PDB file of C-alpha atoms in Angstrom:
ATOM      1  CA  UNK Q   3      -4.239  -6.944 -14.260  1.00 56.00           C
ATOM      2  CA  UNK Q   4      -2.850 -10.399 -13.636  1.00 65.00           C
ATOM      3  CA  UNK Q   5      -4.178 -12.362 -11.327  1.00 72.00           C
ATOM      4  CA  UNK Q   6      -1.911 -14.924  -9.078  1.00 71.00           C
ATOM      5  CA  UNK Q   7      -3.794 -17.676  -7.537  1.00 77.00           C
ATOM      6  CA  UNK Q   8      -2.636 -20.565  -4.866  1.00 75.00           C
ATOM      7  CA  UNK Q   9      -0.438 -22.471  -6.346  1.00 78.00           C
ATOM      8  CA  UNK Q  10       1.213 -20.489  -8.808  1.00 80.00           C
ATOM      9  CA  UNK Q  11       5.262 -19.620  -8.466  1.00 84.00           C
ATOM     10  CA  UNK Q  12       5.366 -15.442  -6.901  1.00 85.00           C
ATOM     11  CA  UNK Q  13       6.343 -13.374  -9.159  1.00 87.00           C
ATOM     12  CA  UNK Q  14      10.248 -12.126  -8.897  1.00 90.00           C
ATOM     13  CA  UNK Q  15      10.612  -8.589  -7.853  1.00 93.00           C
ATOM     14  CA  UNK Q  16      13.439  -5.841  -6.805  1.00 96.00           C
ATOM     15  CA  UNK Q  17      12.303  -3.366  -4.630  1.00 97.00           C
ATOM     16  CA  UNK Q  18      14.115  -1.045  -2.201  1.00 98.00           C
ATOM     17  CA  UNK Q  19      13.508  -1.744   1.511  1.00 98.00           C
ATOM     18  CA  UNK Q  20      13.456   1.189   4.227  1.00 97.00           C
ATOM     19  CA  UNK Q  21      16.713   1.461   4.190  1.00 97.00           C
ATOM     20  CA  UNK Q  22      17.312   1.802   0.586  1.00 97.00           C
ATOM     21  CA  UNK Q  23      18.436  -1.435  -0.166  1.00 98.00           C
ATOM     22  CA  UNK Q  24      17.919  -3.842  -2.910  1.00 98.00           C
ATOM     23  CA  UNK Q  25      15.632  -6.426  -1.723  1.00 98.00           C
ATOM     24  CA  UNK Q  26      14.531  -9.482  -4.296  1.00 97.00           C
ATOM     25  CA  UNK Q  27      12.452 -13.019  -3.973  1.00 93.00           C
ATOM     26  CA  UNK Q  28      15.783 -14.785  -4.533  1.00 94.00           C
ATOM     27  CA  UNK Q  29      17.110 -13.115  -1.169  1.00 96.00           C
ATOM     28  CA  UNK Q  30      14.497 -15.656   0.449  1.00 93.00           C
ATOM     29  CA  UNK Q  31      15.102 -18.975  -1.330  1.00 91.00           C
ATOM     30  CA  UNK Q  32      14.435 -21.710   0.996  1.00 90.00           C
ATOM     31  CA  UNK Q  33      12.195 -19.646   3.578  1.00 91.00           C
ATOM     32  CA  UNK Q  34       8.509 -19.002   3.288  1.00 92.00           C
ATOM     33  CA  UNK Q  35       7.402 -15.519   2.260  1.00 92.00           C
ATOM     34  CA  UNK Q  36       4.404 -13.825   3.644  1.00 92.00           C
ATOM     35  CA  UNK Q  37       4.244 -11.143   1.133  1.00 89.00           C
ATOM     36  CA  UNK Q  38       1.612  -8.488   1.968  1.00 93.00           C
ATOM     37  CA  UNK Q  39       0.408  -5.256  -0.033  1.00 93.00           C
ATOM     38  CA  UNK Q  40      -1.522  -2.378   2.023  1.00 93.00           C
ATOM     39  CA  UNK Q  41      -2.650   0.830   0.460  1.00 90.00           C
ATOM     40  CA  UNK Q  42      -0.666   3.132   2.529  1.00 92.00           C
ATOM     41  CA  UNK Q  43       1.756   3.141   5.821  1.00 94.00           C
ATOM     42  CA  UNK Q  44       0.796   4.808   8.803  1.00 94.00           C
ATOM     43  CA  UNK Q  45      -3.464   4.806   7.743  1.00 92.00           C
ATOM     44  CA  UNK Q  46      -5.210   3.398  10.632  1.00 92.00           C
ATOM     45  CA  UNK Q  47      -6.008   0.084   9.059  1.00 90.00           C
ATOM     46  CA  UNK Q  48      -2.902  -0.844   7.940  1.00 91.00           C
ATOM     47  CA  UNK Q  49      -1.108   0.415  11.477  1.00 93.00           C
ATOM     48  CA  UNK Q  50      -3.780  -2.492  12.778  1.00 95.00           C
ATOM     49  CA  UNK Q  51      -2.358  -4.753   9.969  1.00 94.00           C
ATOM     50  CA  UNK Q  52       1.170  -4.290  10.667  1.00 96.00           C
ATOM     51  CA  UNK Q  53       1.104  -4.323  14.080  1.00 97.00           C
ATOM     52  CA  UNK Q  54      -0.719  -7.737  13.985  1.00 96.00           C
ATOM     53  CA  UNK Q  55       2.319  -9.234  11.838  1.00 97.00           C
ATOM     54  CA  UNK Q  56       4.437  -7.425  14.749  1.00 97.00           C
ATOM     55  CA  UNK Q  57       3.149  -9.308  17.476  1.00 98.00           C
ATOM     56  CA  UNK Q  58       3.015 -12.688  15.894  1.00 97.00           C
ATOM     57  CA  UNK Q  59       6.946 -12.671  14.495  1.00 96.00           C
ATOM     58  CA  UNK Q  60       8.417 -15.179  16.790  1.00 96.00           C
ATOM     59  CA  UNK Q  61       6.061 -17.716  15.997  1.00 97.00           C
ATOM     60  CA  UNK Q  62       6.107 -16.917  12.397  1.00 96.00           C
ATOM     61  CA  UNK Q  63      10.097 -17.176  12.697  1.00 95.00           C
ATOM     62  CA  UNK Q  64       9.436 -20.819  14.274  1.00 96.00           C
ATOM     63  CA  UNK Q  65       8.161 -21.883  10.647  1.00 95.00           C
ATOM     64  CA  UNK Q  66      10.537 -20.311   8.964  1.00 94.00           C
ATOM     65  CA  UNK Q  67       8.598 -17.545   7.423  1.00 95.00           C
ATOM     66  CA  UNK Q  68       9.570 -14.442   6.245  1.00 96.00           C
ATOM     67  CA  UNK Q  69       6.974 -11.437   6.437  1.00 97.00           C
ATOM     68  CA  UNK Q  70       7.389  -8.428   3.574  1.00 97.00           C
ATOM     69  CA  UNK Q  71       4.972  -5.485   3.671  1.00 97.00           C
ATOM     70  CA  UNK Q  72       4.279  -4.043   0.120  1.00 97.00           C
ATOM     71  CA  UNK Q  73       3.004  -0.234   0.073  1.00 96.00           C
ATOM     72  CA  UNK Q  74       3.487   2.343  -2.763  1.00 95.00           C
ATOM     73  CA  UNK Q  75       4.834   4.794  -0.202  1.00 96.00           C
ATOM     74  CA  UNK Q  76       8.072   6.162  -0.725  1.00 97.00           C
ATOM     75  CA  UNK Q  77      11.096   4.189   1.049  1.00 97.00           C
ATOM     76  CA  UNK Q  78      11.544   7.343   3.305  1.00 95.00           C
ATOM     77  CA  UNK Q  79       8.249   6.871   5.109  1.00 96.00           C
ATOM     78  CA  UNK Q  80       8.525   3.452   5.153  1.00 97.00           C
ATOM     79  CA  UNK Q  81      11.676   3.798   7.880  1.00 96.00           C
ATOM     80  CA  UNK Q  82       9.126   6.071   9.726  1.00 97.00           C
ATOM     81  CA  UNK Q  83       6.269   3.626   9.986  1.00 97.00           C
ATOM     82  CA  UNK Q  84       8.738   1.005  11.089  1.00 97.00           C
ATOM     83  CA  UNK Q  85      10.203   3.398  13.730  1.00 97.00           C
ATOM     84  CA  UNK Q  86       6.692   5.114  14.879  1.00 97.00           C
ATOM     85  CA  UNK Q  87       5.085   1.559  15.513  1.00 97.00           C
ATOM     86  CA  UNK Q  88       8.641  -0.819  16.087  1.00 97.00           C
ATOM     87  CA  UNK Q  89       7.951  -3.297  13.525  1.00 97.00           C
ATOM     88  CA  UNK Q  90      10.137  -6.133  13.422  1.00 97.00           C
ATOM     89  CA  UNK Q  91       9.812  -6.975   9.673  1.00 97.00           C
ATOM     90  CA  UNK Q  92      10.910  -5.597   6.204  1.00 97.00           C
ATOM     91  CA  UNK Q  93       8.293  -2.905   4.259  1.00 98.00           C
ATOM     92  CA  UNK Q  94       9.434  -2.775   0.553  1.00 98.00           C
ATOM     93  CA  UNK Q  95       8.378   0.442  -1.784  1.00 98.00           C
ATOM     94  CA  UNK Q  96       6.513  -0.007  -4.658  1.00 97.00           C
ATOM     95  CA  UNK Q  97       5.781   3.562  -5.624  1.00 96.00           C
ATOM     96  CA  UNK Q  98       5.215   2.700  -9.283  1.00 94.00           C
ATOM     97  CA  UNK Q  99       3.209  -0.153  -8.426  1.00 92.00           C
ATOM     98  CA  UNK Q 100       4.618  -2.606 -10.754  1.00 93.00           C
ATOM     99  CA  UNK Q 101       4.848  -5.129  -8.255  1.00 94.00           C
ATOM    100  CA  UNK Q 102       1.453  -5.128  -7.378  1.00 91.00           C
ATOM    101  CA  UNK Q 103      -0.010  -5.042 -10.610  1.00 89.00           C
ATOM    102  CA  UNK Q 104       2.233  -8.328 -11.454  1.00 89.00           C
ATOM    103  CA  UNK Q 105       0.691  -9.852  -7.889  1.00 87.00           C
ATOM    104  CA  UNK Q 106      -2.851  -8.855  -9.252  1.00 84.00           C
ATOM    105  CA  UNK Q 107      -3.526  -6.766  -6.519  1.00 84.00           C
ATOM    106  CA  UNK Q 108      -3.023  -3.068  -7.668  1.00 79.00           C
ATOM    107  CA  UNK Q 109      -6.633  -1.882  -9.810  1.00 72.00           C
ATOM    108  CA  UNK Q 110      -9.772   0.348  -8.809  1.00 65.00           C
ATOM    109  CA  UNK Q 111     -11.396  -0.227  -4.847  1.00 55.00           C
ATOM    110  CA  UNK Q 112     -14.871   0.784  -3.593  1.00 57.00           C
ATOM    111  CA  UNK Q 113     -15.044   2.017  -0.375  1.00 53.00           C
ATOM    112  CA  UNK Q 114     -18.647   3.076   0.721  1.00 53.00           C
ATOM    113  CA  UNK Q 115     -19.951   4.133  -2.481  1.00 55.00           C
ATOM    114  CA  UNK Q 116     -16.339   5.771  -3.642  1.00 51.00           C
ATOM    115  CA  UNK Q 117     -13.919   4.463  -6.187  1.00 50.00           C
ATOM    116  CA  UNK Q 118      -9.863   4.914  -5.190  1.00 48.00           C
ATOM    117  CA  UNK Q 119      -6.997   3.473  -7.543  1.00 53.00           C
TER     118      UNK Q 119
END
C-alpha cells in the first residue's frame, strides 16, 4: 500500500461518476480537490459524512474547492445515495479499489475487535 502524505502531487485517476461518466484529476486543474474515500454509501456513518460536505458546499464553492466522494460501490448506487440524501457533489466508483490503494487508503480496518478489508 502506498502511502500519500501532505505535500505530495494526488495521484491521477479515471473513474466513472453516478452518472456513468468519465471523471479524471485533470477535469479539475486549477480548482482545489477535496477528495474523500468512505467504505460504503448509504451506511450510517458515511450518510453523516456526506451530508456534512452537503451542507457546507457554498462556502466550499467560495474557495474554489471541488468535493469528490470515493466509495467502492457500484456507480448505480451511487445515483441513489445522491438522490436519497440530495447531495450536491460528485461520488466516483472505485469498485476495484485501485484508486484507493494508489491514495494509501484501501488495506485491513479494526472495528471493535473485528478485522474488515
Amino acid at each position: 500500500m502506498n502511502t500519500l502524505t501532505a505535500g505530495m502531487p494526488a495521484p491521477n485517476f479515471s473513474l466513472l461518476d453516478q452518472d456513468g461518466n468519465t471523471v479524471t484529476l485533470q477535469d479539475f486543474k486549477g480548482k482545489k480537490v477535496l477528495f474523500y474515500f468512505y467504505p460504503k454509501a448509504m451506511t450510517p456513518g458515511c450518510t453523516v459524512q456526506a451530508q456534512g460536505l452537503r451542507d457546507v458546499k457554498a462556502e466550499l464553492d467560495d474557495h474554489n474547492v471541488v468535493v469528490l466522494g470515493v466509495s467502492i460501490d457500484p456507480v448505480k448506487r451511487l445515483g441513489k445515495f445522491i438522490e436519497r440524501d440530495e447531495l450536491n457533489f460528485t461520488l466516483l466508483s472505485d469498485e476495484d479499489h485501485a484508486v484507493a490503494d494508489q491514495f494509501g487508503v484501501w488495506g485491513e480496518k479494526k472495528f471493535t475487535l473485528r478485522n474488515f478489508s
